[in-house]
Each structure stands twice: as C-alpha cells, then as structure tokens.
Short mmCIF file of C-alpha atoms and ligand atoms in Angstrom, two decimals:
data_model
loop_
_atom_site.label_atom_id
_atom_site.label_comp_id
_atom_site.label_asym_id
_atom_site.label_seq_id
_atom_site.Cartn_x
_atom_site.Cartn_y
_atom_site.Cartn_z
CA UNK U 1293 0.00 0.00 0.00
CA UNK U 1294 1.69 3.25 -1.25
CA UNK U 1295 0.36 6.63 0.24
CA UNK U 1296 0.89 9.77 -1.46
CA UNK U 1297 -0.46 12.91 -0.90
CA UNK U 1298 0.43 16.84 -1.22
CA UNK U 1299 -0.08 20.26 0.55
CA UNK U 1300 0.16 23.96 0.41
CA UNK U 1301 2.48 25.75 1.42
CA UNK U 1302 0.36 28.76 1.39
CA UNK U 1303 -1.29 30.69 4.40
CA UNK U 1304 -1.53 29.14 7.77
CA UNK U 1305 -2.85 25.68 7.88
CA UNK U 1306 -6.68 25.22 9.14
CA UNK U 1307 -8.40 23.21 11.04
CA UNK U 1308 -10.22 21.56 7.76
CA UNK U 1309 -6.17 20.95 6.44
CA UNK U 1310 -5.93 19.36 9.72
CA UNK U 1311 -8.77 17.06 9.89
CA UNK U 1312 -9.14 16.16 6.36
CA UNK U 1313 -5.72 15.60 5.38
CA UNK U 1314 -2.53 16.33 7.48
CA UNK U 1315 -3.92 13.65 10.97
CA UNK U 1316 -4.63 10.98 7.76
CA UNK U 1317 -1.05 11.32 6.76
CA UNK U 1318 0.12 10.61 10.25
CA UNK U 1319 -2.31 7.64 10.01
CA UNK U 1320 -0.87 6.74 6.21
CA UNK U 1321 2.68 6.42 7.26
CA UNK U 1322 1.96 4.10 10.01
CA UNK U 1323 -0.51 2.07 7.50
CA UNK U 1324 1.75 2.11 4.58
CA UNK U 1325 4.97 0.54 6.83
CA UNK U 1326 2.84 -1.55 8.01
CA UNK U 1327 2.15 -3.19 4.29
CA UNK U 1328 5.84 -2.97 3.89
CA UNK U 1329 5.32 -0.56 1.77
CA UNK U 1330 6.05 3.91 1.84
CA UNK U 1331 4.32 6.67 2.20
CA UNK U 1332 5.21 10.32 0.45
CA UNK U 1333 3.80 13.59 1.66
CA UNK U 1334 4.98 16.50 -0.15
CA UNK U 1335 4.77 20.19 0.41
CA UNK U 1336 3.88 21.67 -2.94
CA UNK U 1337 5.56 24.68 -3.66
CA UNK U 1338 4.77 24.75 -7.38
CA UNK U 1339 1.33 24.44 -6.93
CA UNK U 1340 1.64 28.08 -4.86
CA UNK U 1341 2.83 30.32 -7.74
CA UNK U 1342 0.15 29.54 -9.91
CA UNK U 1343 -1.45 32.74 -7.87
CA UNK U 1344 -0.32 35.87 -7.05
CA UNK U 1345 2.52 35.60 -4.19
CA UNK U 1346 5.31 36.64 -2.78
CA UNK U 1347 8.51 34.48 -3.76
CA UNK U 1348 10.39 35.74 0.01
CA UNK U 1349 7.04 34.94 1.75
CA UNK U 1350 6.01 31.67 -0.22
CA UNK U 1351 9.87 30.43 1.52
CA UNK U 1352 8.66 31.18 4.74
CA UNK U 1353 5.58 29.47 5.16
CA UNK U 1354 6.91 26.37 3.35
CA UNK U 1355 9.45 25.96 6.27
CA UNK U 1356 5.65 26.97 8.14
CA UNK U 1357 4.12 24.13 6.34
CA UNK U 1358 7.04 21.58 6.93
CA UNK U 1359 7.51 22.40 10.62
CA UNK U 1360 3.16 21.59 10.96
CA UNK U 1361 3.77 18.23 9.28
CA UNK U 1362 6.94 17.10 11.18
CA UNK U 1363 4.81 18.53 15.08
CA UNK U 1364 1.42 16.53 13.63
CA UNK U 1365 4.01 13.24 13.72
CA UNK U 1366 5.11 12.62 9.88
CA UNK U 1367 8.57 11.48 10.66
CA UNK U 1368 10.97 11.49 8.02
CA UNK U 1369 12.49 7.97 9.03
CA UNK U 1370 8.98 6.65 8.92
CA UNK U 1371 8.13 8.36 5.57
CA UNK U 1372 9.13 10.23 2.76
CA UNK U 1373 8.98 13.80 3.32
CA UNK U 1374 9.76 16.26 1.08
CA UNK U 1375 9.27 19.59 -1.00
CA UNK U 1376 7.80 19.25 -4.91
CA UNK U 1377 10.05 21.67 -6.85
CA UNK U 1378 13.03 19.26 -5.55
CA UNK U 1379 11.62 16.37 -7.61
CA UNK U 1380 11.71 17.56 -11.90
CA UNK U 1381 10.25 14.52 -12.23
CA UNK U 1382 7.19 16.26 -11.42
CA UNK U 1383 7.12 18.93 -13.32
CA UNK U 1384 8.40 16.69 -16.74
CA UNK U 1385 5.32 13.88 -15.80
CA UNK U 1386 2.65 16.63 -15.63
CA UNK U 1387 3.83 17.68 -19.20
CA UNK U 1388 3.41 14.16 -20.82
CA UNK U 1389 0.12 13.81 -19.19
CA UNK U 1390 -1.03 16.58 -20.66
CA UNK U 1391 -1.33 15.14 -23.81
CA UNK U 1392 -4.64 12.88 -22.87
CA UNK U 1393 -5.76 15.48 -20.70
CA UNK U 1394 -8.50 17.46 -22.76
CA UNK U 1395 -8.14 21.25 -21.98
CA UNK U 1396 -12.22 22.31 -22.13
CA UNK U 1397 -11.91 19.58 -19.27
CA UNK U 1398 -9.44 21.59 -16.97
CA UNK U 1399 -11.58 25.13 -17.67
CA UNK U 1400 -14.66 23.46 -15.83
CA UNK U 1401 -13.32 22.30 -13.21
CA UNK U 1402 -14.69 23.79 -9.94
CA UNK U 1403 -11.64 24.82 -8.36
CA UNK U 1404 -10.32 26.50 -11.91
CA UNK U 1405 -14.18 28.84 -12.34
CA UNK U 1406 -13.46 29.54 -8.40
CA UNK U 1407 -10.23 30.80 -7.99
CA UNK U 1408 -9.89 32.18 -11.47
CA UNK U 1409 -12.99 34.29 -11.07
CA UNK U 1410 -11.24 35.54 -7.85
CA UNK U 1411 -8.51 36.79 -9.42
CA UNK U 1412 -8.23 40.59 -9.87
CA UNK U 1413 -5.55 40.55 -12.51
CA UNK U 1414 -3.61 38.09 -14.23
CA UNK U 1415 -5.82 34.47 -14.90
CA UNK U 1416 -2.39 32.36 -14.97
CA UNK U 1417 -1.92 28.87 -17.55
CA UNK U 1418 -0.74 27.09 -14.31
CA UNK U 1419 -3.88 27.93 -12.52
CA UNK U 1420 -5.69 26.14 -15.44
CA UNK U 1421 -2.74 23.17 -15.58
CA UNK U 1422 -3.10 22.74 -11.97
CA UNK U 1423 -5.00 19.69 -11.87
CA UNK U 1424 -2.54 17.82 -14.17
CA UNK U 1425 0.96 18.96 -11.79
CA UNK U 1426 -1.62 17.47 -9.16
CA UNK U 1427 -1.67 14.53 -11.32
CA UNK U 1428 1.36 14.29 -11.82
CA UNK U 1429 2.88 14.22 -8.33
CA UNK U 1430 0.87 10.72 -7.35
CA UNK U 1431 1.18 8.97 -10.70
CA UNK U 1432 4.77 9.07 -10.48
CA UNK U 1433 4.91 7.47 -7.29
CA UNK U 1434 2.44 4.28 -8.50
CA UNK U 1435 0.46 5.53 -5.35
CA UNK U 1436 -2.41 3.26 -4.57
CA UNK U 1437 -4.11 5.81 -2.24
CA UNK U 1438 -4.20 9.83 -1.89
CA UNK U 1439 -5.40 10.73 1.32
CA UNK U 1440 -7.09 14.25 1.32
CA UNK U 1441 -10.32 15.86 1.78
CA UNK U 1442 -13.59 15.86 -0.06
CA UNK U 1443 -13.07 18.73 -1.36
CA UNK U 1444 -10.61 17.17 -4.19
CA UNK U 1445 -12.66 14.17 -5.45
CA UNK U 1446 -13.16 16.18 -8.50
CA UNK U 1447 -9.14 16.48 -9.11
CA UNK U 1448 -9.10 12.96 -8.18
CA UNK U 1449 -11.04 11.49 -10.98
CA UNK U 1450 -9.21 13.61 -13.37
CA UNK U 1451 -5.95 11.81 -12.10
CA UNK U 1452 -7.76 8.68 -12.28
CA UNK U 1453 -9.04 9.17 -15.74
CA UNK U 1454 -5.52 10.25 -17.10
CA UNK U 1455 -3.24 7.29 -15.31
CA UNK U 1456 -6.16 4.89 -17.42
CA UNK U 1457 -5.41 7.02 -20.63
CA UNK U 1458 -2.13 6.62 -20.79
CA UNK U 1459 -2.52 3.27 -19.88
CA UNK U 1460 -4.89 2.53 -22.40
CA UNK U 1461 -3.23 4.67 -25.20
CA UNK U 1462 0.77 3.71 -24.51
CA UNK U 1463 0.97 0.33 -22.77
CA UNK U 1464 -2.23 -1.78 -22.64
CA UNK U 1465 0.34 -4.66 -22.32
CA UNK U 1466 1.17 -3.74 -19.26
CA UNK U 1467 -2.28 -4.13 -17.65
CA UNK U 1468 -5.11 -1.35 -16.57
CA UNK U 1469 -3.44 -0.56 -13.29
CA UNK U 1470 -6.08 -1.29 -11.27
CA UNK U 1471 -8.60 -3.94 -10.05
CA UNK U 1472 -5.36 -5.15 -8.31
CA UNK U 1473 -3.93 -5.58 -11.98
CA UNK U 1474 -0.30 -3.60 -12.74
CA UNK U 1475 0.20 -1.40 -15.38
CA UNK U 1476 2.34 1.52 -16.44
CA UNK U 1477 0.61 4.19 -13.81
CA UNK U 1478 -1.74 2.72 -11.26
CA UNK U 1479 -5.40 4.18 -10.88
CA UNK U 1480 -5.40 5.71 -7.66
CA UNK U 1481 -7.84 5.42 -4.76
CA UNK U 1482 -8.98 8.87 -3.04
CA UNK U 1483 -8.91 8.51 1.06
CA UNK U 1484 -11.31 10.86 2.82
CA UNK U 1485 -11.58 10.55 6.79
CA UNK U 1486 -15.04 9.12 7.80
CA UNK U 1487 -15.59 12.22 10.36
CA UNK U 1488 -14.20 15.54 8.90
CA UNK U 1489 -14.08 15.06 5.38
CA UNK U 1490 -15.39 18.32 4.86
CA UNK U 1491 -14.95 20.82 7.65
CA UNK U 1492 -17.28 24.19 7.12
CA UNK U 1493 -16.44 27.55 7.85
CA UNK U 1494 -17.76 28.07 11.90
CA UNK U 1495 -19.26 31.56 10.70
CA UNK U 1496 -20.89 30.57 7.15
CA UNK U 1497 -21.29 26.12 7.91
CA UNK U 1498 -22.58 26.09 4.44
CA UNK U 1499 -18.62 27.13 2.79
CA UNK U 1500 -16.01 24.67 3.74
CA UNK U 1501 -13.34 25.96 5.67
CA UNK U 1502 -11.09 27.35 3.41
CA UNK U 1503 -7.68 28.88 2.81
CA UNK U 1504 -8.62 31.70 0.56
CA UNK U 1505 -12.43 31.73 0.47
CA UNK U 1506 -13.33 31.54 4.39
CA UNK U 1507 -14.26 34.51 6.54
CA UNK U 1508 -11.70 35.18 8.87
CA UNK U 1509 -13.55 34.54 12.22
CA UNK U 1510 -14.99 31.47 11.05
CA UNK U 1511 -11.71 29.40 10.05
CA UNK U 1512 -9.71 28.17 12.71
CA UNK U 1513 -5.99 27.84 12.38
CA UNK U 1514 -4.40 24.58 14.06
CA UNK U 1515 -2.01 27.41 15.57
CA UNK U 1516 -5.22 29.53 17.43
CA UNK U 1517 -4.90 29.10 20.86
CA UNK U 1518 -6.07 30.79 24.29
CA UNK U 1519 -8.90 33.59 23.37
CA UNK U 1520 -8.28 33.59 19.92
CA UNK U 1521 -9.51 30.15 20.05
CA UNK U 1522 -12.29 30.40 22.19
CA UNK U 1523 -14.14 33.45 20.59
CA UNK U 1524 -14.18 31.86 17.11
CA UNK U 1525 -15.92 28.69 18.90
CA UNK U 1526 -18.22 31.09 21.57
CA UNK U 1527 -18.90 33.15 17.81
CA UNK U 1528 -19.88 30.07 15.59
CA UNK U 1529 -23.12 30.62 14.00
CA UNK U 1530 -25.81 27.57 14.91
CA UNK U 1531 -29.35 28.36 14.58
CA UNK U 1532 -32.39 29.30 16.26
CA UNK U 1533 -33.64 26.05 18.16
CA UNK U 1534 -31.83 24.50 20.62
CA UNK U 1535 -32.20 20.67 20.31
CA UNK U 1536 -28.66 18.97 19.48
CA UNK U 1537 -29.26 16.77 16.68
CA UNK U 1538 -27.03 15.86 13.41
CA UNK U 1539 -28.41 17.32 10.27
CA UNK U 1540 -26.33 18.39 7.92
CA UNK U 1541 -29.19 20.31 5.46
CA UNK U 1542 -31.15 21.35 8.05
CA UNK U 1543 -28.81 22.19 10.56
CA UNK U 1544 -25.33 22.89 9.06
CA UNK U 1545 -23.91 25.01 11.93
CA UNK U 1546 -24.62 22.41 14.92
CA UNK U 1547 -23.70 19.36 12.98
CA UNK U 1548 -20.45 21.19 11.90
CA UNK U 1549 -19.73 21.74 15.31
CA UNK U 1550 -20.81 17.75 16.41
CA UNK U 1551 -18.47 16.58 13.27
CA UNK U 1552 -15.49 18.72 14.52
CA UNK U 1553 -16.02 17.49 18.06
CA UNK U 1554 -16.03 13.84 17.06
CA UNK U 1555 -13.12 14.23 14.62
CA UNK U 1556 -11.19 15.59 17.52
CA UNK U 1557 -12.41 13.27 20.16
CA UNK U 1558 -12.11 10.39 17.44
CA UNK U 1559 -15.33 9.23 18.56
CA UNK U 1560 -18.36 8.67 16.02
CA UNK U 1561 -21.22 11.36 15.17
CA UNK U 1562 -23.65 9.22 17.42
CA UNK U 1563 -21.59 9.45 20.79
CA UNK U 1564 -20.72 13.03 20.02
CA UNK U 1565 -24.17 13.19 19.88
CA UNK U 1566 -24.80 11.25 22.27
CA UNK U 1567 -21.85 12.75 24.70
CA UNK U 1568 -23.99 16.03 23.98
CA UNK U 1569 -27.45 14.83 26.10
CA UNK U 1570 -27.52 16.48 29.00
CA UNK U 1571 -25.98 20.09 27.50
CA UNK U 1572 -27.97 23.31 28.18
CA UNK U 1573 -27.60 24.55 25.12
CA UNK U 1574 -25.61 25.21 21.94
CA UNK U 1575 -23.13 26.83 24.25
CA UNK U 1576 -22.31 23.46 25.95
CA UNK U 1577 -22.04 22.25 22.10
CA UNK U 1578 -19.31 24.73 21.56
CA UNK U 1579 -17.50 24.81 24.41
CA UNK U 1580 -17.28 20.55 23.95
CA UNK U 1581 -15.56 21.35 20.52
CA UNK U 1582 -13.54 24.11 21.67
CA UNK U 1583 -12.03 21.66 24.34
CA UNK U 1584 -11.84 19.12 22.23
CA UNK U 1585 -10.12 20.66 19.48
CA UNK U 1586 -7.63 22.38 21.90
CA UNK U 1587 -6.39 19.41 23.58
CA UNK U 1588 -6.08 17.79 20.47
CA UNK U 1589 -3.80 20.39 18.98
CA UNK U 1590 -1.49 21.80 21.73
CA UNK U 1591 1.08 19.02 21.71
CA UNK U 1592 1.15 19.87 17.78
CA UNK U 1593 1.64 23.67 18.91
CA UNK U 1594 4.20 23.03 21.41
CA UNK U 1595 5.55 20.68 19.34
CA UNK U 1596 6.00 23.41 16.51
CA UNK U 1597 7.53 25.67 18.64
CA UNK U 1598 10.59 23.99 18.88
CA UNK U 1599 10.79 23.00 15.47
CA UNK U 1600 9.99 26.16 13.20
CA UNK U 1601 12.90 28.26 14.41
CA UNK U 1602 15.41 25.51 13.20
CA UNK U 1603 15.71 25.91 9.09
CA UNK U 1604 18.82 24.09 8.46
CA UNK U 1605 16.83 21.06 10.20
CA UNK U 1606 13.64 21.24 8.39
CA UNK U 1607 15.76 22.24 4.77
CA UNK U 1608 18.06 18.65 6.30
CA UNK U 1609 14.68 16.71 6.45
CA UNK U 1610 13.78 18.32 3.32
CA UNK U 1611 16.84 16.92 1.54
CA UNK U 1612 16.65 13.45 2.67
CA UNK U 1613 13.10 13.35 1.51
CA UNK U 1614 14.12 14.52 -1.79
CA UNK U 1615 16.81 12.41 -2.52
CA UNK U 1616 14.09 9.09 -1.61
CA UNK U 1617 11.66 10.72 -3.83
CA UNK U 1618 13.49 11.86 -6.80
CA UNK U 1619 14.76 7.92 -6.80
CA UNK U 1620 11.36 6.39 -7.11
CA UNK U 1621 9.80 8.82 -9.36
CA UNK U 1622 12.56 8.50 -11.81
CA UNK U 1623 11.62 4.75 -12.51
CA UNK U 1624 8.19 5.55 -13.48
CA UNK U 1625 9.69 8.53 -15.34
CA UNK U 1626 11.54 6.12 -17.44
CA UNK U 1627 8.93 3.60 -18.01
CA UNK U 1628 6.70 6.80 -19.57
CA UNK U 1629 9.34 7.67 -21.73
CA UNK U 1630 9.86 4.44 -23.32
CA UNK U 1631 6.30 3.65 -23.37
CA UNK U 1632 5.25 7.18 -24.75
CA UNK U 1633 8.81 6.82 -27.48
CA UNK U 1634 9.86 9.93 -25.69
CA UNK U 1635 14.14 9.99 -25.27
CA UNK U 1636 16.60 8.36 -25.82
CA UNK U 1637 15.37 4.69 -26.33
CA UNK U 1638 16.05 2.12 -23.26
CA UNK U 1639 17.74 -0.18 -25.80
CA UNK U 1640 20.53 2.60 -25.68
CA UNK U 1641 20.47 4.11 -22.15
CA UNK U 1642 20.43 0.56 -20.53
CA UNK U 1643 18.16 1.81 -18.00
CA UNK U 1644 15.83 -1.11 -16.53
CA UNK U 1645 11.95 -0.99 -16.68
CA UNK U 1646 11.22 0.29 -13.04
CA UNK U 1647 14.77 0.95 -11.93
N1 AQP H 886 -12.55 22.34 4.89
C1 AQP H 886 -11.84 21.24 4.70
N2 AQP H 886 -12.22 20.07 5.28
C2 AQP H 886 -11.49 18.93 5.09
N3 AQP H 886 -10.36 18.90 4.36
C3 AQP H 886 -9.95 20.05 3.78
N4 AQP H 886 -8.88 20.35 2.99
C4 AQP H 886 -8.92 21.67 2.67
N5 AQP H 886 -10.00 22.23 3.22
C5 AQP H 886 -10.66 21.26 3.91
C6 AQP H 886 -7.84 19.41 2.60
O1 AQP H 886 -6.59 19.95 3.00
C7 AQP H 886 -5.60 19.46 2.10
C8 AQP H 886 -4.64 20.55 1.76
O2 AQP H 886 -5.21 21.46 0.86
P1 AQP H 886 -4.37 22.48 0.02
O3 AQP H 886 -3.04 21.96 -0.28
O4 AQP H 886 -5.24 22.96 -1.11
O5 AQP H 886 -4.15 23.62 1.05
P2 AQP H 886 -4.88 24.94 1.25
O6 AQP H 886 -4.74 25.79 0.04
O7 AQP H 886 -4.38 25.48 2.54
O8 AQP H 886 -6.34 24.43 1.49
P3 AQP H 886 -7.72 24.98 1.13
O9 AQP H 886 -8.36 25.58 2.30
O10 AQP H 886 -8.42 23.86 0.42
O11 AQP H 886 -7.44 26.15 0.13
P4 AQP H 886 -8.44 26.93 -0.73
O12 AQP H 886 -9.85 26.63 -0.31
O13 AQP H 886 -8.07 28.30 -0.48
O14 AQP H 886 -8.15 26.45 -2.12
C9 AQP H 886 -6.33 18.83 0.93
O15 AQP H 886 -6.25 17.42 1.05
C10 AQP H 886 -7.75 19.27 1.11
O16 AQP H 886 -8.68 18.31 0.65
#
C-alpha cells in the first residue's frame, strides 16, 4: 500500500487541512509501513505560484508548512517527506500527461471557475494546468491511495481518468493498473476521513473551511490558541432552536460543530451526539468542541515551537526526503518515456523498466 499525498504551502494551515488531510497522513505512514510498503507527503511549492505571491514569503511558510507536518508526527524515518520543486520529475510527468488530458476539461473544473474568477488581474496557464501537476505528483509514485479531503474528489477522478489514458493509449500490455492488476501508472484510490471530510467555515457552515475563500472569524488555524480560540468557537453561527441533533441540510452550523467534536475526540457522530445529552444549550455544544479541538492540537503547537525556528533542520529533512523521492519517481519517469517513445530509447540508455 503506497500513500501519497500533497499540501500547500500557502497561508496558515486550518483546522479543515488538519482534519481532512494532514492527521490521515500521520495515520498513512503508520498504515503504509505496516504493508511494507512507503508513504510520500509533499509540500507543494509549485502548486503556490500559480497565484499571485510573494517568492520571500512563499519560503517562509513552506518551512511553516514543513515544521506543521513534522509537530502533527510525519517522521521522516517513517516516511518520505519532502518539498515538490526538488523532484523535476514532477514537473516533466505533468507535461506528458497533458497530452490525454482534454483542456475544455481543466476550464470546468470547480476549483479552476473559483479561484480564477477571484482573481483581480492576471488568470495564470498554471492555474488552469493545476489539476494535471496534481496529477502528476501521485502517478509518479504508483500511489495506490491519496489521502485528502472531499473537497478534491473532482481532481481525483481527473488523475484517475488520465493514469487509465495513458494506460490505455501507450501500454495496454502492461495491464489497466487497477482492479489489483499492474500497469504503467496505477489508478489511484482517493482517502477521505469518515468524520471531517469536509470541515465548514464556523461563521458561514454552508462554505467549507477554506484557505482563501473563508471569513476570517470562522476558520480556525491549528495554531489559534487561548482567546483567539475560544471566541471563534463562543462566535460560531448555529441556529435558532436549541435541540442537538445531526443534520447536515437542516442544521449545518450544529452538525459542523458535532463533526469537529467527534473528529477531535475520534469518537463517532452518534456518541458526540450522544456525549452532547444532557448540554444546556448550543453553548455546551461549543465549548465541547472548543475543548476538544484544543487538547487535540497543543502538543502539535508546542511541538511546533521547537521545530519552526530551526531551518537548516527542516531544509536537512527536506533533503533526505528529496533524494528518496526523486529515486522512485525516476523509474516511473523512465517507463513513460519508453512507453510514450519519448528519449533516448532504453535499448541505448540501458536503463531497466522500473529501476
Ligand atoms: N474544509 C476542509 N475540510 C477537510 N479537508 C480540507 N482540505 C482543505 N479544506 C478542507 C484538505 O486539505 C488538504 C490541503 O489542501 P491544500 O493543499 O489545497 O491547502 P490549502 O490551500 O491550505 O487548502 P484549502 O483551504 O483547500 O485552500 P483553498 O480553499 O483556499 O483552495 C487537501 O487534502 C484538502 O482536501
């Protein structure tokens, strides 16, 4: 079982980041060494500059971005950790895949009419090409599973869709690469936690909590602590009855709140529910999820603390990452190329299918 999956490195990490994706990679490394097998978690730094930033910034909060994975509990001699503009392998894949990705495809995707609508100036090519980098960085692991949040099934079936097109178009010999079958790229499996999957904004529960899109009050950063913390819970909009129940159409604000206690409590919707009988009121509701969020992320605080300030460790973890990383990819790198009659031919390089 290979794990693969990729983050931001762009604002401050969220609760929803948390929840959805960053606590399953912690899970993922343990599962994947488990099968015998690795698990790669990369912080994508290419995927940033496809909107306006700032290159000095966009350093800083990848070391921000590392330092949260490493205090969450990846551990780089458990997995492969390590940042995506360090592996061309990436950046050469996403090109080849591009040629059985259909463009009118990429402008409807969700993500693309959302972001590109928010722009104020310049509507970049890599905004519209981000979906195939995203591609991209699992297929050329052979990653059998991508854990992230809901929010990306759509990105998911595009990867999906191309890893069978190339399959199907440059080496139907080798098998569909899935079904438990091999082939040249395997057919990846999306991984979404059972509780959390899609954490909504505490001031707007009908938005998911989001890096760019999310009100300010209403996303919670897994670095809020003390009052910061506690008036975004106290100011989380439920509604205007008081029973506790789960109800996601009908009552959006107090079932966001159940769902982020019982991802935090790792307990199911029914006992938060259930741990919820004898509350007063929606104010017992959110001071159970404040408390339960808060215990659940200060050893990750504390934790960061010490780490952040070091940037010759984090660039050190970085490197060995890399180095594990740029070795794997560039067997499935090779095995594209000869399949696709892209380079020089294997005949002549004497490289080895899957070396
Ligand atoms: N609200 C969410 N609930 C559950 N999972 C979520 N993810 C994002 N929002 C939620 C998951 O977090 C991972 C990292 O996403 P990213 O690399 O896109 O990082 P980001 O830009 O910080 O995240 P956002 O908030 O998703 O950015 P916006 O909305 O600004 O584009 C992914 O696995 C994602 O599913």
């Amino acid at each position: 079982m290979r794990i693969f999956s990729g983050i931001q490195p762009t604002g401050k990490k969220h609760l929803g980041n948390y929840i959805g994706a960053i606590r399953q990679y912690v899970d993922g490394q343990e599962r994947a060494a488990a099968s015998g097998d690795e698990s790669l978690f990369c912080v994508v730094d290419l995927h940033a500059v496809t909107v306006a930033y700032d290159p000095a910034e966009l350093r800083e909060r990848l070391y921000d971005t590392t330092a949260v994975l490493l205090a969450a509990g990846l551990d780089p001699s458990k997995c492969v950790l390590f940042r995506q503009s360090d592996v061309p392998a990436h950046t050469e894949l996403s090109w080849l895949l591009s040629s059985v990705v259909p463009n009118g495809r990429l402008s409807r995707m969700h993500q693309f009419r959302d972001k590109s609508g928010a722009q104020r100036e310049l509507v970049s090519s890599g905004l519209l090409f981000y979906p195939v980098l995203m591609a991209a960085d699992v297929l050329a692991y052979r990653a059998d599973e991508v854990p992230v949040g809901e929010d990306q099934r759509e990105h998911l079936e595009l990867m999906r869709d191309a890893a069978r097109d190339i399959n199907r178009r440059f080496a139907p010999e080798l098998g569909p690469g899935e079904g438990g079958k091999p082939g040249l790229l395997m057919v990846p499996e999306q991984r979404t936690p059972e509780v959390g999957a899609r954490v909504m904004d505490l001031q707007d529960p009908t938005r998911k909590m989001s890096t760019t899109g999310g009100s300010v009050e209403g996303t919670v950063y897994v670095l809020d602590e003390g009052k910061a913390l506690e008036k975004k819970f106290k100011r989380a909009v439920t509604d205007s009855e008081t029973e506790i129940r789960y109800d996601r159409a009908e009552k959006p604000g107090v079932s966001n709140l159940l769902e982020i206690l019982a991802a935090s409590k790792r307990i199911s919707i029914d006992e938060a529910v259930a741990s919820m009988a004898d509350a007063r009121g929606y104010g017992d509701l959110k001071m159970a999820a404040l408390t339960a969020v808060d215990e659940e992320l200060a050893p990750l605080r504390e934790r960061y603390a010490e780490l952040r300030p070091d940037v010759a460790a984090l660039e050190a973890a970085l490197a060995q990452g890399a180095a594990r990383a740029t070795e794997l990819a560039a067997g499935t790198l090779a095995d594209v190329r000869e399949a696709m009659g892209v380079g020089v031919p294997r005949a002549f390089s004497g490289a080895r299918p899957g070396a």
